C-alpha cells in the first residue's frame, strides 16, 4: 500500500515538473512580444525610408514643373520622414496654411495631404499671374489667387504622379487636387479627412522648399500607413520584374553567344571550296571569249550660274501659271543660339541671348523652310522690312537640300 502511494506521489511530481510556472509563461510571452515589436519597428523604419525616397523623386519632378510655370528655379529637397498620430498633425502649424488633398484613383488608392504656408502660396499665385513674387506678409488669398495656386499645384502633382508611375512601373492617376485655406490659429479648425481615425499612425515627410531669390519654407506631405504599404508592395513587384527581366536577358545572351562562333567556323570550312568553285566558274566565262560592252559614266555638272538652265520646250505654260498661285511661307532668320535645358529654365524677363550672327551680317530668308536669299533689315514707315542683297545660287540651294 505504501509502495502504491509513493508511486502516485512520484507521478504527480513528474507531471508538475513538466509544466511551466506562471512566471515562466509570462516571461516567455513577453519575449515573443518584444521580438514581434522589434520586427514591426524594423519593418516600419524600412517603410519610412522607402516613402522618403519615393517622395524625394516625386517632388523633384514636381519642382521642375513648378520652375517652368513660375519662371523661377524651385527646389524641393532634403526629405525628413517620421511617424505621427493623425490627431497631432495640426500641432505643427500656426496661422493660415494652404492644404492640398490628392485623391489617387488609379494604380494607388488613398488620399495624401500637402501643407504649404500661406505666404509661400501667395508668392506662387503672384508669379503665376505674371508678378514678381513680391507680396505683403500674412496677406490673405483671394479666389483668383487661390485658383492660380491651385492650377500650379495641379500641374506639379500631375508631374509627381508621372514620376511615381515610372518609378513603380505602373499607371498612377490622380483626381484634380482639392485646395483648402485653413487658419490653424482657430482651435475649431480640423485637418481635412484622410480616411483614417484620430489615433491612426501617419507618415509625415518634411521638405525644404525654396523659390530662387524670393523665399524659403517647409513643405509637408502626410501619407496614410496603408497607402505606404501599397507603395512598398508595388515597388517590390517592380524590382522583382526587373530582376527577372535582367536574368532572362543574361540567359539569352549566354545562349546566343556561341552561335556566331559556330557559324563562323562553318563559314571558314566552306569558304575555300566555295572560292575555288567561284573562281572555276569565272574562269570558264572568261575563257569562252564573250564580248562585254563597257560604257563610261557621265556625270552632269552643276552650273555655278545663279540663273538655272531650263528646258522650256516641254512645259505646259497653263499648268505653270497654276503653280504660281501656290502660297509660300517666307521667314527671315535673325540668328540662332544653342542652349541647355537648364539655361532655358533659368530664362526670365530681361535675359539676354547672344546669337550666332554678327552685327551687319546679312539675314537668311527662307521660303517654306528652304534658304532662297539674304538681305538686310530696313524700316518701312512703322514696320520692319528686309532689302534683298543676294539671291542664293542653284548650286547652294541644291547643297542645302536634305
Coordinates of C-alpha atoms in Angstrom, one line a residue:
X1 CA 0.0 0.0 0.0
X2 CA 2.8 2.3 0.9
X3 CA 4.6 1.4 -2.4
X4 CA 1.5 2.4 -4.4
X5 CA 1.2 5.7 -2.6
X6 CA 4.8 6.5 -3.3
X7 CA 4.4 5.7 -6.9
X8 CA 1.4 8.1 -7.2
X9 CA 3.2 10.9 -5.5
X10 CA 6.2 10.4 -7.8
X11 CA 4.0 10.6 -10.9
X12 CA 2.4 13.8 -9.6
X13 CA 5.8 15.3 -9.0
X14 CA 6.9 14.4 -12.5
X15 CA 3.8 16.0 -14.0
X16 CA 4.2 19.2 -12.0
X17 CA 7.9 19.4 -13.2
X18 CA 6.8 19.1 -16.9
X19 CA 4.5 22.3 -16.7
X20 CA 5.8 25.8 -16.7
X21 CA 5.1 28.2 -13.9
X22 CA 3.0 31.4 -14.4
X23 CA 6.2 33.5 -14.1
X24 CA 7.9 31.4 -16.8
X25 CA 4.9 31.7 -19.1
X26 CA 4.7 35.5 -18.7
X27 CA 8.5 35.8 -19.4
X28 CA 8.1 33.7 -22.5
X29 CA 5.2 35.7 -23.8
X30 CA 6.9 39.0 -23.1
X31 CA 9.9 37.8 -25.0
X32 CA 7.7 36.8 -28.0
X33 CA 6.0 40.2 -27.9
X34 CA 9.4 42.0 -27.8
X35 CA 10.6 40.1 -30.8
X36 CA 7.3 40.9 -32.7
X37 CA 7.6 44.6 -31.7
X38 CA 11.2 44.7 -32.8
X39 CA 10.3 43.2 -36.1
X40 CA 7.4 45.6 -36.6
X41 CA 9.7 48.5 -35.8
X42 CA 12.3 47.4 -38.3
X43 CA 9.6 47.0 -41.0
X44 CA 8.2 50.4 -40.2
X45 CA 11.6 52.0 -40.4
X46 CA 12.1 50.4 -43.9
X47 CA 8.7 51.8 -45.0
X48 CA 9.6 55.3 -43.7
X49 CA 12.9 55.3 -45.5
X50 CA 11.2 54.0 -48.7
X51 CA 8.5 56.7 -48.7
X52 CA 11.1 59.3 -48.0
X53 CA 13.0 58.2 -51.2
X54 CA 9.8 58.0 -53.3
X55 CA 8.7 61.4 -52.1
X56 CA 12.1 62.8 -53.0
X57 CA 11.8 61.5 -56.6
X58 CA 8.2 62.7 -57.0
X59 CA 8.8 66.2 -55.5
X60 CA 12.0 66.6 -57.6
X61 CA 9.9 66.1 -60.7
X62 CA 7.2 68.4 -59.4
X63 CA 9.7 71.1 -58.6
X64 CA 11.0 71.0 -62.2
X65 CA 7.4 71.6 -63.5
X66 CA 6.8 74.3 -61.0
X67 CA 10.1 76.0 -62.1
X68 CA 8.8 76.1 -65.6
X69 CA 5.4 77.6 -64.6
X70 CA 6.9 80.3 -62.3
X71 CA 9.9 81.1 -64.5
X72 CA 11.9 80.8 -61.3
X73 CA 14.1 78.0 -60.1
X74 CA 12.3 75.9 -57.4
X75 CA 13.9 73.4 -55.1
X76 CA 12.0 70.8 -53.1
X77 CA 14.6 68.6 -51.4
X78 CA 16.1 67.1 -48.2
X79 CA 13.0 65.0 -47.0
X80 CA 12.8 64.1 -43.3
X81 CA 10.2 61.4 -42.6
X82 CA 8.7 60.4 -39.2
X83 CA 5.5 58.8 -37.7
X84 CA 2.9 61.0 -36.1
X85 CA -0.7 60.4 -34.9
X86 CA -3.3 61.9 -37.2
X87 CA -4.8 63.9 -34.3
X88 CA -1.3 65.5 -33.7
X89 CA -0.8 66.8 -37.2
X90 CA -2.4 70.2 -36.6
X91 CA 0.1 70.9 -33.8
X92 CA 2.9 71.5 -36.4
X93 CA 1.1 74.6 -37.9
X94 CA 0.1 78.1 -36.9
X95 CA -1.8 80.8 -38.8
X96 CA -3.0 80.5 -42.4
X97 CA -1.9 77.4 -44.3
X98 CA -2.8 76.1 -47.8
X99 CA -3.8 72.4 -47.6
X100 CA -3.8 70.4 -50.8
X101 CA -5.5 66.9 -50.8
X102 CA -4.8 64.5 -53.6
X103 CA -7.0 61.5 -54.2
X104 CA -5.3 58.7 -56.0
X105 CA -7.8 56.9 -58.2
X106 CA -5.7 54.5 -60.4
X107 CA -2.6 52.4 -59.5
X108 CA -2.8 53.6 -55.9
X109 CA -5.8 54.1 -53.6
X110 CA -6.0 56.7 -50.9
X111 CA -5.6 60.4 -50.0
X112 CA -2.4 62.3 -49.5
X113 CA -2.3 65.7 -48.0
X114 CA 0.2 68.5 -48.5
X115 CA 0.6 71.7 -46.5
X116 CA 2.1 74.9 -47.8
X117 CA 2.4 78.1 -45.7
X118 CA 0.1 80.9 -46.7
X119 CA 2.9 83.3 -47.6
X120 CA 4.5 80.9 -50.0
X121 CA 1.1 80.2 -51.6
X122 CA 0.7 84.0 -52.2
X123 CA 4.2 84.2 -53.8
X124 CA 3.3 81.3 -56.1
X125 CA 0.0 82.8 -57.1
X126 CA 1.6 86.2 -57.8
X127 CA 4.2 84.6 -60.1
X128 CA 1.5 82.6 -61.8
X129 CA -0.3 85.8 -62.7
X130 CA 2.8 87.5 -64.1
X131 CA 4.0 89.3 -61.0
X132 CA 7.5 89.4 -59.5
X133 CA 6.6 87.4 -56.4
X134 CA 6.7 90.3 -54.0
X135 CA 3.7 90.1 -51.7
X136 CA 2.7 91.5 -48.3
X137 CA 3.4 89.4 -45.2
X138 CA 0.3 87.5 -44.0
X139 CA -1.9 88.7 -46.9
X140 CA -5.0 86.6 -47.4
X141 CA -5.6 84.5 -50.6
X142 CA -8.5 85.8 -52.6
X143 CA -10.4 83.5 -55.0
X144 CA -8.3 84.5 -58.1
X145 CA -5.1 83.8 -56.2
X146 CA -6.4 80.6 -54.9
X147 CA -7.4 79.5 -58.4
X148 CA -3.9 80.4 -59.7
X149 CA -2.0 78.5 -57.0
X150 CA -4.5 75.6 -57.4
X151 CA -3.5 75.3 -61.1
X152 CA 0.2 75.4 -60.2
X153 CA -0.4 72.6 -57.6
X154 CA -2.4 70.6 -60.2
X155 CA 0.5 70.7 -62.7
X156 CA 3.1 70.0 -60.1
X157 CA 1.2 67.0 -58.6
X158 CA 0.5 65.6 -62.1
X159 CA 4.2 65.6 -62.8
X160 CA 4.9 64.0 -59.5
X161 CA 2.4 61.2 -60.2
X162 CA 4.0 60.6 -63.6
X163 CA 7.4 60.2 -61.8
X164 CA 5.8 57.7 -59.4
X165 CA 4.4 55.8 -62.4
X166 CA 7.9 55.4 -63.9
X167 CA 9.4 54.5 -60.5
X168 CA 6.8 51.9 -59.6
X169 CA 6.3 50.7 -63.3
X170 CA 2.5 51.0 -63.0
X171 CA 0.0 53.6 -64.2
X172 CA -0.7 56.1 -61.5
X173 CA -3.5 58.6 -61.9
X174 CA -4.9 61.3 -59.6
X175 CA -8.1 63.4 -59.3
X176 CA -7.7 67.2 -59.5
X177 CA -6.4 68.4 -56.2
X178 CA -8.7 70.0 -53.6
X179 CA -7.4 73.3 -52.2
X180 CA -8.3 74.4 -48.7
X181 CA -7.2 77.6 -47.0
X182 CA -7.2 76.8 -43.2
X183 CA -6.5 79.1 -40.3
X184 CA -4.8 76.9 -37.6
X185 CA -4.9 79.6 -35.0
X186 CA -8.6 78.7 -34.7
X187 CA -8.9 75.7 -32.4
X188 CA -12.1 74.6 -34.2
X189 CA -10.1 74.1 -37.4
X190 CA -9.9 70.4 -38.3
X191 CA -7.4 68.8 -40.7
X192 CA -9.0 67.5 -43.9
X193 CA -10.1 63.9 -43.8
X194 CA -7.7 61.2 -44.9
X195 CA -9.9 58.1 -44.4
X196 CA -8.3 57.3 -41.1
X197 CA -9.1 57.5 -37.4
X198 CA -7.7 60.1 -35.0
X199 CA -5.3 57.6 -33.4
X200 CA -4.0 56.2 -36.7
X201 CA -0.3 56.4 -37.5
X202 CA 0.5 58.8 -40.4
X203 CA 3.8 59.1 -42.2
X204 CA 4.9 62.8 -42.1
X205 CA 7.5 64.0 -44.7
X206 CA 9.1 67.4 -44.3
X207 CA 10.7 69.0 -47.4
X208 CA 12.9 72.1 -47.6
X209 CA 11.3 74.3 -50.4
X210 CA 12.9 77.3 -52.0
X211 CA 12.0 79.7 -54.8
X212 CA 15.2 81.2 -56.0
X213 CA 15.8 84.7 -54.7
X214 CA 12.3 85.0 -53.1
X215 CA 11.5 82.7 -50.2
X216 CA 12.3 79.5 -48.3
X217 CA 9.9 77.4 -46.3
X218 CA 8.8 73.9 -45.2
X219 CA 6.6 71.9 -47.5
X220 CA 4.8 69.0 -45.7
X221 CA 3.4 65.7 -47.0
X222 CA 1.2 63.3 -45.0
X223 CA 0.7 59.7 -46.1
X224 CA -1.6 57.0 -44.5
X225 CA 0.4 53.9 -43.5
X226 CA -1.9 51.7 -45.6
X227 CA -1.1 53.8 -48.6
X228 CA 2.7 53.4 -47.9
X229 CA 2.4 49.6 -47.6
X230 CA 0.7 49.5 -51.0
X231 CA 3.6 51.5 -52.5
X232 CA 6.0 49.1 -50.8
X233 CA 4.2 46.1 -52.5
X234 CA 4.3 47.7 -55.9
X235 CA 8.0 48.6 -55.5
X236 CA 8.9 45.0 -54.6
X237 CA 6.9 43.8 -57.6
X238 CA 8.7 46.2 -59.9
X239 CA 12.1 45.2 -58.5
X240 CA 11.2 41.5 -58.9
X241 CA 10.1 42.0 -62.5
X242 CA 13.3 44.0 -63.2
X243 CA 15.5 41.2 -61.8
X244 CA 13.6 38.5 -63.8
X245 CA 14.0 40.6 -67.0
X246 CA 17.7 41.0 -66.3
X247 CA 18.2 37.3 -65.7
X248 CA 16.2 36.4 -68.8
X249 CA 18.4 38.8 -70.9
X250 CA 21.5 37.3 -69.5
X251 CA 20.4 33.8 -70.4
X252 CA 19.5 34.9 -73.9
X253 CA 23.0 36.4 -74.3
X254 CA 24.6 33.2 -73.0
X255 CA 22.5 31.0 -75.3
X256 CA 23.1 33.1 -78.3
X257 CA 26.8 33.9 -77.8
X258 CA 28.2 30.5 -79.0
X259 CA 26.2 30.6 -82.2
X260 CA 28.2 33.2 -84.1
X261 CA 31.4 31.2 -83.4
X262 CA 29.9 28.0 -84.7
X263 CA 28.5 29.9 -87.8
X264 CA 31.9 31.4 -88.4
X265 CA 33.6 28.0 -88.2
X266 CA 31.2 26.5 -90.7
X267 CA 31.7 29.5 -92.9
X268 CA 35.5 29.2 -92.6
X269 CA 35.3 25.5 -93.5
X270 CA 33.1 26.1 -96.5
X271 CA 35.0 29.2 -97.8
X272 CA 38.0 27.6 -99.5
X273 CA 35.8 25.2 -101.6
X274 CA 33.3 28.0 -102.4
X275 CA 36.1 30.3 -103.6
X276 CA 37.6 27.6 -105.7
X277 CA 34.2 26.9 -107.3
X278 CA 33.6 30.6 -108.0
X279 CA 37.0 31.0 -109.5
X280 CA 36.4 28.0 -111.7
X281 CA 33.1 29.3 -113.0
X282 CA 34.5 32.8 -113.6
X283 CA 37.5 31.3 -115.5
X284 CA 35.2 29.4 -117.7
X285 CA 33.2 32.5 -118.6
X286 CA 36.4 34.5 -119.4
X287 CA 37.8 31.6 -121.5
X288 CA 34.7 31.5 -123.6
X289 CA 35.7 34.8 -125.1
X290 CA 32.4 36.5 -124.7
X291 CA 32.4 40.2 -125.5
X292 CA 31.5 42.7 -122.8
X293 CA 30.5 46.3 -123.7
X294 CA 31.8 48.8 -121.2
X295 CA 30.4 52.4 -121.3
X296 CA 32.0 55.3 -119.5
X297 CA 29.9 57.0 -116.8
X298 CA 29.0 60.6 -117.5
X299 CA 28.1 62.9 -114.6
X300 CA 26.1 66.1 -115.1
X301 CA 27.7 69.3 -113.9
X302 CA 26.0 71.8 -111.7
X303 CA 26.2 75.2 -113.1
X304 CA 27.7 77.9 -110.9
X305 CA 25.4 80.5 -112.6
X306 CA 22.8 82.0 -110.4
X307 CA 20.3 81.6 -113.2
X308 CA 19.2 78.0 -113.6
X309 CA 19.3 76.5 -117.1
X310 CA 15.7 75.5 -118.1
X311 CA 14.4 73.5 -120.9
X312 CA 11.1 75.2 -121.7
X313 CA 10.2 73.2 -124.8
X314 CA 8.0 70.6 -122.9
X315 CA 6.5 72.8 -120.3
X316 CA 2.8 73.5 -120.4
X317 CA 2.6 77.2 -119.6
X318 CA -1.1 76.9 -118.4
X319 CA 0.0 74.4 -115.7
X320 CA 2.9 76.6 -114.8
X321 CA 0.5 79.5 -114.2
X322 CA -1.4 77.4 -111.6
X323 CA 1.9 76.8 -109.7
X324 CA 2.5 80.5 -109.5
X325 CA -0.6 80.8 -107.2
X326 CA 0.8 78.3 -104.6
X327 CA 1.3 80.2 -101.3
X328 CA 4.7 80.0 -99.6
X329 CA 5.6 80.9 -96.1
X330 CA 8.5 83.4 -96.0
X331 CA 10.6 83.7 -92.8
X332 CA 13.6 85.9 -92.0
X333 CA 16.0 84.5 -89.5
X334 CA 18.0 86.9 -87.4
X335 CA 20.2 84.2 -85.9
X336 CA 20.3 81.1 -83.7
X337 CA 21.7 80.0 -80.4
X338 CA 22.0 76.6 -78.7
X339 CA 21.1 76.3 -75.0
X340 CA 20.8 73.5 -72.5
X341 CA 17.5 72.7 -70.7
X342 CA 18.9 74.2 -67.5
X343 CA 19.7 77.5 -69.3
X344 CA 16.2 77.6 -70.8
X345 CA 14.5 77.1 -67.4
X346 CA 16.6 79.9 -66.0
X347 CA 15.3 82.5 -68.5
X348 CA 13.4 85.4 -67.1
X349 CA 12.3 88.9 -68.1
X350 CA 15.4 90.9 -69.1
X351 CA 17.5 87.8 -70.1
X352 CA 20.0 88.4 -73.0
X353 CA 20.6 85.9 -75.7
X354 CA 23.8 86.1 -77.9
X355 CA 23.0 84.9 -81.4
X356 CA 25.5 83.3 -83.9
X357 CA 25.2 86.3 -86.3
X358 CA 27.4 89.4 -86.1
X359 CA 26.1 92.9 -86.3
X360 CA 26.0 93.9 -90.0
X361 CA 25.8 90.4 -91.4
X362 CA 23.0 89.7 -93.9
X363 CA 19.9 87.9 -92.6
X364 CA 18.8 84.5 -94.1
X365 CA 15.5 84.4 -95.9
X366 CA 13.6 81.1 -96.1
X367 CA 10.7 80.0 -98.4
X368 CA 8.9 77.0 -96.9
X369 CA 12.0 76.2 -94.8
X370 CA 14.4 76.4 -97.8
X371 CA 17.1 79.1 -98.0
X372 CA 16.5 81.3 -101.0
X373 CA 18.0 84.7 -100.3
X374 CA 19.8 87.0 -97.9
X375 CA 19.1 90.6 -97.0
X376 CA 19.3 93.4 -94.5
X377 CA 16.8 94.9 -92.1
X378 CA 15.1 98.2 -93.1
X379 CA 12.2 100.2 -91.6
X380 CA 9.2 100.8 -93.9
X381 CA 7.1 103.5 -92.3
X382 CA 6.3 101.9 -88.9
X383 CA 7.1 98.3 -89.9
X384 CA 10.2 96.3 -90.3
X385 CA 11.2 95.0 -93.7
X386 CA 14.1 93.3 -95.5
X387 CA 16.0 94.5 -98.5
X388 CA 17.3 91.6 -100.6
X389 CA 21.0 91.8 -101.2
X390 CA 21.7 88.3 -102.5
X391 CA 19.8 85.5 -104.3
X392 CA 21.1 82.1 -103.3
X393 CA 22.5 80.3 -106.3
X394 CA 21.1 77.0 -107.6
X395 CA 24.2 75.2 -106.6
X396 CA 24.0 76.4 -103.0
X397 CA 20.3 75.6 -102.9
X398 CA 20.9 72.0 -104.0
X399 CA 23.6 71.6 -101.3
X400 CA 21.1 72.7 -98.7
X401 CA 18.6 70.0 -99.6
X402 CA 18.2 67.2 -97.1

